[in-house]
Amino acid sequence: MLPPAKKLVTQLRRYARIVGWVYRDSLRRFWRETLMLLAMRFCGIQFFVATFGVVGYYAHLLENNQTLEFVGRSFQPRESLTLLLLLSCLALCALVAAAVCTYLANRGALKTSLRYETFCSKRLIALASRTDIVPPGKNPTLSKRKYLLTMARSYARECGRVYRMLVGNVIPSLIVLLIIAPLLLYLNPLLSLLIVALLTLSLAIHYPLNIRGAHHSLTREKTAGEAALTYRDLLAQAEHQSLPLKQQTIEERFDNHSLRSNLHAYMGRLLAQHNSQLVSDVFIAVSVVLILIVLGGNILMQGTGWSALIVYLLALRFGLTHFKALMAGVAGVNRFYHQVDQYLTFVEFVGQPHPPTAAVDALTLTPESPSIEASMSQCEVHVGSRVAVLCTTSLNRFTLVGLARSLTRLPEGELASLLAGSTFLSEDAHLPVGYTWREAMGITGEHDGQGWQAFLEERGLAATEPDLPLPALDTPITEAIQSEMPAADRLLLALLIVACRGKAWLWIEARALSCLNEQYEAVVDKLLSRHAVLVLGEKVDHVGRQGETVVAVLDDAALVGLGDVTWAQTHREQIEAVLGVKSKGDGTLVGSLEDDDETE
């Protein structure tokens, strides 16, 4: 455990990192819109203050029965209905102008925050498409796919919310305080310094409240999956059983730790701003009483100074109201601290990738803790080898790194090199929508026939292969083309795209390879001969059908068995026992609870 002082300094540095990034990434990126929004916000404040100025001026005229000279006419304030109507209309116009400016500022903040949210989502998806390694999040129940989906949708939305809170609340309140502070110091320096000391003391209470609010936000995210499972299971039970659910059954299912923790964290997250407002209200009350005692005492002793007291109270009240708004805004922003922090961590991680070392031309597979009898001690894999990898993890860009780490146990630098030299093909392989076939294949010939001719001959394939579905090279790849294409044709074209990248290591799902071999076995065999092929599947019965000579058995964390096809068939029951206790996939979250309609 860190000492309290060091822990506080560390936390403040993390906050400074987040604040600096938010400034650079949102406020500076949309600086024109931000300046316009702040200008509209301050115009609204000025019109609102002007309303009180008009009312105060009229009260001053009434109190002193002072004649007003205006455009050549004289008005007696205690007798002139015209003056009352004119000043009332002026106050009305100021209030309407204040309302319009505030509305335009809020509307502009919503539009700009939506643009920023969309930008954050697009950036994350673009970065995710260029990296194989996803940094771990703070919620261990999220799979990589769910984690990325959460960041692209929910965390990007929180970034937009933070921008909206900063522009709509925090920054305007902070600037108003910087303007009011010199005025208060001018009116009464000693009393103003005493109030500043009180407000500084209040920050010591606001800080743990903000930390607690951020903790509740993270807790709610961690328990969302299990809480959603409670609702899903109860609804499924209600859907499929003939008798109504007993109330006792519902009560028992709701009385579980995860759901109670989730609801408690949700309440704590919503209460964060209200707790901040309570502390601010208490300190405002103490400050007002302090002013009345100090300045009121002087007035009673000297007999003068009532006007100074009223001016000071009005200025202070205006300043403390914005201090309260500032603290509530900070508490609101802090609710999303962990989400913004995780989004920033991903952006920084992918933006500064670790450079790989020398290319990996061969691998030596060694079981870490063999749990299957007669496993080989080691086996070398190189270009031309075909290895059957038995595991329950689906193959995609984000599970590839875990599979490679479990299979090879390489140091991080060599693992990065292996991934840099790897490509993959899953059963659900998507064609690169938006590219032309020429761009996707890297073909440079001027004519379609010449382009395909060179491409196929380079890979040992005859250009006259009758069964190859060769589209026009300059045709764009669209969702419609992909959805209408037969599965085998789609997978073959995806394999051709993969093969032209010059990667030595090809990871491919057994189901995809089986689908390809039904129609294009000879073509596929020639394409695979240029790679070290790792065929991922679950069924021992299918081992050896794709030309594999080595079988590796993976659990979720390590290589636990290694042998040839005969070994795998002989020890089928042990292998199935290892694979059978593992759940499908990589821990995909079963549900989530969102609160997009939270108040800010």
XYZ file of C-alpha atoms in Angstrom:
600
model
C 0.000 0.000 0.000
C 1.245 3.464 -0.853
C 1.387 6.106 1.895
C -1.601 8.500 1.705
C 0.529 11.406 0.433
C 2.135 9.365 -2.357
C -1.210 7.813 -3.240
C -2.727 11.287 -3.534
C 0.142 12.524 -5.716
C -0.136 9.440 -7.960
C -3.869 9.939 -8.304
C -3.450 13.633 -9.123
C -0.886 12.784 -11.803
C -3.341 10.340 -13.367
C -6.012 13.015 -13.312
C -3.611 15.510 -14.881
C -2.870 12.983 -17.649
C -6.574 12.524 -18.366
C -7.321 16.259 -18.248
C -4.411 17.024 -20.581
C -5.563 14.406 -23.056
C -9.193 15.581 -22.971
C -8.005 19.140 -23.633
C -5.857 18.101 -26.594
C -8.275 15.567 -28.002
C -11.597 17.381 -27.691
C -11.339 21.046 -26.739
C -8.438 21.789 -29.056
C -9.757 19.565 -31.848
C -13.059 21.462 -31.854
C -11.632 24.795 -30.744
C -13.847 26.927 -32.996
C -17.007 25.236 -31.776
C -15.766 25.358 -28.184
C -15.057 29.099 -28.314
C -18.451 29.733 -29.874
C -20.198 27.668 -27.199
C -18.349 29.428 -24.378
C -19.167 32.809 -25.926
C -22.868 31.897 -26.082
C -22.748 30.638 -22.508
C -21.232 33.892 -21.277
C -23.690 35.963 -23.264
C -26.439 34.100 -21.456
C -24.798 34.822 -18.114
C -24.357 38.506 -19.005
C -28.004 38.885 -20.037
C -29.060 37.174 -16.815
C -26.884 39.507 -14.760
C -28.248 42.445 -16.759
C -31.760 41.497 -15.648
C -30.771 41.878 -12.010
C -29.003 45.098 -12.902
C -32.210 46.536 -14.363
C -34.222 45.465 -11.319
C -31.599 46.799 -8.931
C -31.380 50.092 -10.790
C -35.160 50.527 -10.677
C -35.142 49.751 -6.947
C -32.417 52.377 -6.467
C -34.519 54.964 -8.327
C -37.561 54.130 -6.230
C -35.626 54.292 -2.970
C -34.146 57.725 -3.694
C -37.085 59.029 -5.779
C -34.506 60.070 -8.310
C -35.717 61.565 -11.592
C -34.528 59.685 -14.686
C -33.609 61.723 -17.762
C -33.821 59.646 -20.939
C -33.950 60.762 -24.624
C -35.077 64.218 -23.645
C -37.819 63.067 -21.319
C -38.067 62.992 -17.529
C -39.505 60.078 -15.576
C -40.567 60.095 -11.920
C -39.983 56.488 -10.758
C -42.731 56.563 -8.085
C -45.297 57.946 -10.491
C -44.355 56.900 -14.045
C -46.105 53.796 -15.349
C -44.228 54.254 -18.634
C -40.872 53.848 -16.860
C -42.123 50.713 -15.149
C -43.254 49.234 -18.461
C -40.020 50.212 -20.243
C -37.783 48.686 -17.584
C -40.028 45.613 -17.352
C -39.763 45.114 -21.127
C -35.998 45.602 -20.898
C -35.777 42.962 -18.148
C -38.008 40.629 -20.181
C -35.822 41.035 -23.268
C -32.707 40.328 -21.194
C -34.265 37.180 -19.710
C -35.424 35.958 -23.130
C -31.974 36.677 -24.596
C -30.377 34.777 -21.689
C -32.701 31.820 -22.298
C -31.990 31.802 -26.048
C -28.220 32.015 -25.547
C -28.330 29.194 -22.981
C -30.458 27.068 -25.318
C -28.123 27.642 -28.261
C -25.106 26.842 -26.096
C -26.698 23.603 -24.835
C -27.823 22.625 -28.326
C -24.380 23.335 -29.761
C -22.728 21.365 -26.948
C -24.944 18.366 -27.714
C -24.154 18.506 -31.433
C -20.409 18.910 -30.896
C -20.295 16.174 -28.238
C -22.059 13.845 -30.688
C -19.457 14.672 -33.346
C -16.697 13.962 -30.837
C -18.366 10.719 -29.731
C -18.623 9.599 -33.361
C -14.982 10.524 -33.936
C -13.924 8.479 -30.873
C -15.895 5.449 -32.120
C -14.426 5.688 -35.626
C -10.897 6.095 -34.268
C -11.189 3.068 -32.004
C -12.532 0.842 -34.783
C -9.756 2.004 -37.125
C -7.099 1.311 -34.471
C -8.639 -2.071 -33.634
C -8.388 -3.094 -37.283
C -4.626 -2.454 -37.233
C -3.597 -4.235 -34.049
C -3.538 -7.830 -32.868
C -2.898 -6.992 -29.214
C -5.618 -5.482 -27.038
C -4.471 -4.130 -23.650
C -6.372 -5.687 -20.734
C -9.264 -3.659 -19.356
C -10.322 -3.204 -15.755
C -13.291 -5.566 -16.148
C -12.008 -9.163 -16.320
C -15.446 -10.527 -17.340
C -15.303 -8.800 -20.733
C -13.990 -10.689 -23.737
C -11.784 -8.756 -26.132
C -14.617 -8.456 -28.646
C -17.058 -7.242 -25.997
C -14.402 -4.956 -24.535
C -13.800 -3.307 -27.901
C -17.530 -3.030 -28.540
C -17.962 -1.413 -25.119
C -15.183 1.078 -25.841
C -16.454 1.879 -29.336
C -20.003 2.460 -28.130
C -20.189 3.207 -24.402
C -16.729 4.625 -23.654
C -16.829 6.828 -26.746
C -20.192 8.124 -25.514
C -18.660 8.867 -22.104
C -15.927 10.863 -23.847
C -18.677 12.891 -25.539
C -20.399 13.389 -22.192
C -17.198 14.609 -20.596
C -16.754 17.154 -23.386
C -20.345 18.320 -22.937
C -19.904 18.704 -19.177
C -16.647 20.596 -19.573
C -18.039 23.059 -22.103
C -21.449 23.400 -20.509
C -20.523 23.566 -16.854
C -16.952 23.205 -15.666
C -15.123 25.723 -17.866
C -17.770 28.516 -17.702
C -18.021 28.177 -13.901
C -14.242 28.224 -13.564
C -13.930 31.387 -15.665
C -16.711 33.118 -13.731
C -14.901 32.316 -10.489
C -11.683 33.780 -11.877
C -13.600 36.975 -12.698
C -15.492 37.191 -9.385
C -12.470 36.483 -7.152
C -10.641 39.815 -7.822
C -13.898 41.736 -7.214
C -14.414 40.050 -3.851
C -10.782 40.652 -2.890
C -11.217 44.318 -3.785
C -14.379 44.677 -1.672
C -12.994 42.931 1.428
C -9.589 41.225 1.153
C -9.471 39.646 4.624
C -12.969 38.186 4.491
C -12.430 36.951 0.939
C -9.229 35.131 1.921
C -11.097 33.520 4.817
C -13.803 32.280 2.425
C -11.146 30.956 0.041
C -9.671 29.012 2.972
C -13.107 27.548 3.697
C -13.619 26.557 0.079
C -10.165 24.962 0.005
C -11.187 22.960 3.050
C -14.321 21.863 1.207
C -12.134 20.458 -1.590
C -10.698 17.983 0.917
C -14.243 16.638 1.334
C -15.104 16.798 -2.367
C -12.049 14.718 -3.307
C -12.999 11.438 -1.525
C -16.587 11.877 -2.728
C -15.349 12.073 -6.314
C -13.105 9.040 -5.827
C -16.060 7.113 -4.442
C -18.200 8.114 -7.418
C -15.557 6.833 -9.861
C -15.293 3.595 -7.858
C -19.065 3.085 -8.048
C -18.929 3.606 -11.807
C -16.269 0.908 -12.203
C -18.066 -1.485 -9.841
C -21.289 -1.139 -11.790
C -19.466 -1.960 -15.010
C -17.839 -5.057 -13.492
C -21.111 -6.440 -12.120
C -23.258 -5.555 -15.159
C -22.812 -8.933 -16.865
C -23.884 -11.099 -13.918
C -26.708 -8.697 -13.075
C -28.014 -8.903 -16.646
C -27.808 -12.707 -16.436
C -30.252 -12.640 -13.505
C -32.858 -10.805 -15.582
C -32.213 -12.985 -18.629
C -32.532 -16.257 -16.720
C -35.743 -15.207 -14.998
C -37.332 -14.079 -18.271
C -36.231 -17.295 -20.002
C -37.729 -19.322 -17.173
C -40.980 -17.349 -17.414
C -41.043 -17.879 -21.169
C -40.570 -21.629 -21.158
C -42.432 -22.899 -18.085
C -46.177 -23.439 -18.074
C -46.875 -22.208 -14.535
C -46.283 -18.623 -13.337
C -43.075 -17.902 -11.467
C -43.445 -17.874 -7.707
C -42.752 -14.528 -6.105
C -40.363 -16.283 -3.736
C -38.321 -17.506 -6.703
C -38.073 -13.984 -8.087
C -37.100 -12.583 -4.682
C -34.415 -15.229 -4.213
C -32.875 -14.580 -7.635
C -32.852 -10.832 -7.032
C -31.227 -11.334 -3.638
C -27.781 -12.159 -5.022
C -24.534 -10.349 -4.427
C -23.874 -9.274 -8.014
C -27.281 -7.701 -8.567
C -27.272 -5.966 -5.194
C -23.746 -4.682 -5.818
C -24.755 -3.449 -9.262
C -27.802 -1.566 -7.956
C -25.827 -0.141 -5.042
C -23.083 1.030 -7.390
C -25.668 2.552 -9.730
C -27.204 4.503 -6.853
C -23.760 5.604 -5.671
C -22.864 6.750 -9.166
C -26.027 8.848 -9.442
C -25.593 10.218 -5.907
C -22.059 11.461 -6.619
C -23.253 14.826 -7.918
C -25.894 15.204 -5.198
C -23.291 14.512 -2.496
C -21.069 17.160 -4.048
C -23.950 19.631 -4.115
C -24.708 18.940 -0.431
C -21.131 19.730 0.593
C -21.169 22.883 -1.535
C -24.500 24.018 -0.029
C -23.211 23.559 3.507
C -20.093 25.616 2.812
C -22.149 28.289 1.043
C -24.360 28.533 4.139
C -21.323 28.800 6.412
C -19.828 31.483 4.161
C -23.022 33.572 4.136
C -23.332 33.391 7.925
C -19.678 34.341 8.265
C -20.230 37.396 6.059
C -23.276 38.489 8.044
C -21.378 38.177 11.312
C -18.214 39.968 10.128
C -19.706 42.709 7.947
C -22.913 43.009 9.979
C -20.899 43.486 13.150
C -18.899 46.280 11.520
C -22.121 47.920 10.314
C -23.655 47.818 13.785
C -20.563 49.391 15.294
C -20.023 52.037 12.585
C -23.624 52.612 11.485
C -22.750 52.488 7.778
C -21.887 49.930 5.105
C -25.244 48.318 4.338
C -24.842 48.887 0.617
C -21.348 47.285 0.716
C -22.825 44.282 2.523
C -25.545 43.843 -0.105
C -23.070 44.162 -2.988
C -20.667 41.708 -1.355
C -23.460 39.205 -0.647
C -24.749 39.377 -4.213
C -21.250 38.976 -5.702
C -20.384 36.181 -3.322
C -23.673 34.398 -3.904
C -23.068 34.540 -7.645
C -19.528 33.226 -7.195
C -20.509 30.456 -4.774
C -23.317 29.335 -7.068
C -20.762 28.835 -9.816
C -18.404 27.135 -7.349
C -21.229 24.726 -6.571
C -21.809 24.174 -10.300
C -18.077 23.646 -10.801
C -17.888 20.977 -8.086
C -21.018 19.249 -9.411
C -19.499 19.289 -12.909
C -16.216 17.845 -11.658
C -18.149 15.123 -9.799
C -20.099 14.374 -12.989
C -16.945 14.152 -15.094
C -15.299 11.985 -12.462
C -18.057 9.369 -12.785
C -16.630 8.557 -16.206
C -12.960 8.752 -15.204
C -12.279 5.001 -15.467
C -14.026 4.714 -18.836
C -12.084 7.626 -20.342
C -8.882 6.262 -18.792
C -9.381 2.852 -20.440
C -10.181 4.458 -23.783
C -7.026 6.595 -23.553
C -4.937 3.563 -22.552
C -6.057 1.706 -25.671
C -5.401 4.691 -27.962
C -1.919 5.200 -26.511
C -1.104 1.480 -26.575
C -2.039 1.016 -30.219
C -0.588 4.373 -31.240
C 2.849 3.389 -29.900
C 3.298 -0.305 -30.793
C 6.367 -2.176 -29.651
C 8.656 -2.802 -32.651
C 9.091 -6.512 -33.432
C 12.476 -8.202 -33.435
C 13.825 -10.350 -36.293
C 11.334 -12.431 -38.282
C 10.390 -15.819 -36.816
C 11.122 -18.530 -39.402
C 10.649 -21.593 -37.184
C 9.050 -22.470 -33.870
C 9.845 -25.125 -31.332
C 6.670 -26.234 -29.572
C 7.202 -27.536 -26.038
C 4.343 -28.574 -23.700
C 4.572 -26.560 -20.494
C 2.767 -29.027 -18.234
C 1.784 -32.130 -20.263
C -1.524 -33.482 -18.991
C -1.986 -36.083 -21.716
C -0.028 -39.340 -21.737
C 2.827 -39.983 -24.184
C 3.079 -36.334 -25.270
C 6.131 -35.403 -27.311
C 8.699 -33.301 -25.474
C 9.042 -30.868 -28.373
C 8.435 -30.413 -32.083
C 9.763 -27.944 -34.657
C 7.352 -26.129 -36.977
C 8.403 -24.232 -40.110
C 7.106 -23.206 -43.543
C 5.448 -26.243 -45.133
C 4.399 -27.730 -41.771
C 0.753 -28.289 -40.917
C -0.211 -28.408 -37.261
C -3.653 -29.250 -35.895
C -4.298 -27.067 -32.856
C -7.112 -28.481 -30.734
C -8.742 -25.798 -28.586
C -12.138 -24.245 -27.855
C -11.245 -20.633 -28.616
C -12.667 -19.067 -31.750
C -10.105 -17.559 -34.121
C -10.182 -13.834 -34.816
C -7.826 -10.855 -34.769
C -8.075 -10.398 -31.014
C -7.890 -14.012 -29.861
C -4.882 -14.658 -32.114
C -2.415 -13.115 -29.677
C -3.640 -15.291 -26.791
C -3.527 -18.410 -28.930
C -0.005 -17.622 -30.113
C 1.176 -16.876 -26.567
C -0.330 -20.116 -25.172
C 1.060 -22.254 -28.002
C 4.583 -20.845 -28.206
C 5.429 -19.226 -24.830
C 7.648 -16.756 -26.692
C 8.998 -13.592 -25.034
C 6.956 -10.488 -25.870
C 9.429 -9.214 -28.486
C 9.530 -12.519 -30.368
C 5.773 -12.891 -29.962
C 5.320 -9.487 -31.619
C 7.533 -10.694 -34.483
C 5.487 -13.879 -34.835
C 2.267 -11.862 -34.952
C 3.794 -9.460 -37.486
C 4.513 -12.489 -39.703
C 1.101 -14.088 -39.135
C -2.235 -13.879 -40.875
C -5.473 -15.720 -40.214
C -8.636 -17.022 -41.846
C -11.704 -17.854 -39.782
C -14.929 -19.517 -40.850
C -16.620 -16.100 -40.618
C -13.935 -14.355 -42.684
C -15.111 -11.032 -44.125
C -13.980 -9.616 -47.432
C -12.470 -6.098 -47.195
C -15.534 -4.007 -48.054
C -14.663 -0.673 -49.684
C -11.565 -1.954 -51.491
C -11.473 -2.942 -55.130
C -10.307 -6.486 -55.889
C -7.136 -5.009 -57.397
C -6.361 -3.141 -54.160
C -7.208 -6.134 -51.977
C -5.040 -8.523 -54.003
C -2.215 -6.066 -54.602
C -2.412 -6.651 -58.381
C -0.748 -4.037 -60.589
C -1.498 -5.312 -64.152
C -3.284 -2.939 -66.527
C -5.909 -5.448 -67.665
C -7.980 -7.865 -65.646
C -6.728 -10.927 -67.468
C -3.074 -9.908 -67.236
C -3.469 -9.005 -63.593
C -5.024 -12.310 -62.562
C -2.593 -14.186 -64.848
C 0.509 -12.857 -63.070
C -1.076 -13.203 -59.654
C -2.041 -16.841 -60.147
C 1.143 -17.913 -61.911
C 3.235 -16.465 -59.103
C 1.409 -18.804 -56.721
C 1.658 -21.853 -58.939
C -1.971 -21.712 -60.052
C -3.101 -22.008 -63.672
C -4.875 -18.897 -64.928
C -7.381 -21.136 -66.707
C -8.597 -22.837 -63.515
C -12.249 -23.380 -64.500
C -13.705 -23.242 -61.007
C -12.032 -20.094 -59.659
C -14.558 -17.271 -59.085
C -12.454 -14.428 -60.502
C -14.305 -11.079 -60.414
C -13.346 -8.001 -62.412
C -10.342 -6.482 -60.657
C -11.626 -2.911 -60.523
C -15.015 -3.911 -59.099
C -15.504 -2.526 -55.552
C -16.169 -5.085 -52.844
C -19.569 -4.351 -51.306
C -21.694 -5.827 -48.557
C -24.180 -6.992 -51.189
C -21.486 -8.889 -53.129
C -20.239 -10.503 -49.931
C -23.685 -11.563 -48.706
C -24.719 -13.042 -52.056
C -21.473 -14.972 -52.598
C -21.414 -18.727 -51.761
C -19.453 -19.513 -48.594
C -16.738 -21.500 -50.407
C -16.186 -18.716 -52.969
C -16.027 -16.089 -50.224
C -13.510 -18.107 -48.234
C -11.373 -18.817 -51.321
C -11.170 -15.144 -52.254
C -10.429 -14.293 -48.609
C -7.647 -16.923 -48.681
C -6.238 -15.421 -51.908
C -6.155 -11.997 -50.205
C -4.419 -13.527 -47.180
C -1.941 -15.458 -49.340
C -0.765 -12.367 -51.224
C 0.428 -10.670 -48.018
C 3.621 -12.699 -47.842
C 3.107 -13.858 -44.241
C 4.882 -17.039 -43.217
C 2.401 -18.168 -40.550
C -1.213 -18.889 -41.469
C -3.751 -19.588 -38.720
C -6.936 -21.083 -40.148
C -10.053 -22.611 -38.629
C -10.677 -26.256 -39.500
C -14.291 -25.521 -40.457
C -13.136 -22.912 -42.999
C -10.551 -25.284 -44.456
C -13.095 -28.098 -44.651
C -15.523 -25.848 -46.530
C -12.774 -24.830 -48.978
C -11.587 -28.366 -49.625
C -15.047 -29.509 -50.676
C -14.709 -27.471 -53.887
C -11.182 -26.069 -54.208
C -8.919 -28.675 -52.598
C -6.123 -28.537 -55.216
C -6.022 -24.739 -55.260
C -6.064 -24.516 -51.466
C -3.282 -27.083 -51.146
C -1.025 -25.017 -53.426
C -1.776 -21.819 -51.543
C -1.104 -23.398 -48.144
C 2.210 -24.922 -49.257
C 3.844 -21.486 -48.967
C 2.964 -21.147 -45.260
C 3.382 -22.794 -41.923
C -0.265 -23.689 -41.368
C -1.897 -23.991 -37.953
C -5.378 -25.511 -38.237
C -7.626 -24.696 -35.270
C -10.496 -26.989 -34.350
C -12.219 -28.809 -31.518
C -12.938 -32.310 -32.814
C -10.322 -35.034 -32.586
C -12.136 -36.969 -35.339
C -11.278 -34.251 -37.864
C -7.533 -34.266 -37.128
C -5.448 -35.275 -40.150
C -8.109 -34.565 -42.768
C -6.373 -31.350 -43.850
C -2.904 -32.852 -44.110
C -1.768 -32.125 -40.532
C 1.149 -34.139 -39.246
C 1.437 -32.654 -35.759
C -1.326 -32.233 -33.155
C -1.111 -29.647 -30.340
C -3.685 -29.515 -27.536
C -4.347 -26.150 -25.838
C -6.314 -25.270 -22.805
C -7.029 -21.594 -22.120
C -3.511 -20.828 -20.944
C -0.915 -23.336 -22.154
C 0.119 -26.142 -24.469
C -0.773 -29.335 -22.564
C -0.281 -32.036 -25.187
C 1.792 -32.649 -28.339
C 1.991 -35.597 -30.707
C 1.120 -36.979 -34.135
C -2.286 -37.902 -35.552
C -2.106 -41.492 -34.251
C -1.282 -40.206 -30.754
C -4.305 -37.921 -30.856
C -6.642 -40.722 -31.905
C -5.213 -43.065 -29.245
C -5.649 -40.522 -26.423
C -8.918 -39.120 -27.703
C -10.749 -39.418 -24.344
C -8.059 -37.505 -22.437
C -7.989 -34.760 -25.069
C -11.763 -34.440 -25.060
C -11.711 -34.243 -21.269
C -9.288 -31.309 -21.444
C -11.356 -29.556 -24.100
C -14.715 -30.454 -22.559
C -14.203 -28.536 -19.319
C -13.568 -25.286 -21.206
C -16.358 -22.988 -22.298
C -16.732 -21.863 -25.879
C -15.028 -18.629 -26.870
C -12.975 -16.324 -24.726
C -15.281 -15.282 -21.936
C -17.862 -13.263 -23.802
C -20.037 -11.254 -21.476
C -23.561 -12.601 -21.313
C -25.218 -9.233 -20.923
C -24.741 -5.634 -19.973
C -26.674 -2.884 -18.322
C -26.423 0.608 -19.710
C -27.699 3.928 -18.468
C -27.597 6.176 -21.495
C -30.427 8.255 -20.077
C -28.620 9.266 -16.902
C -28.876 12.855 -15.893
C -25.722 14.871 -16.063
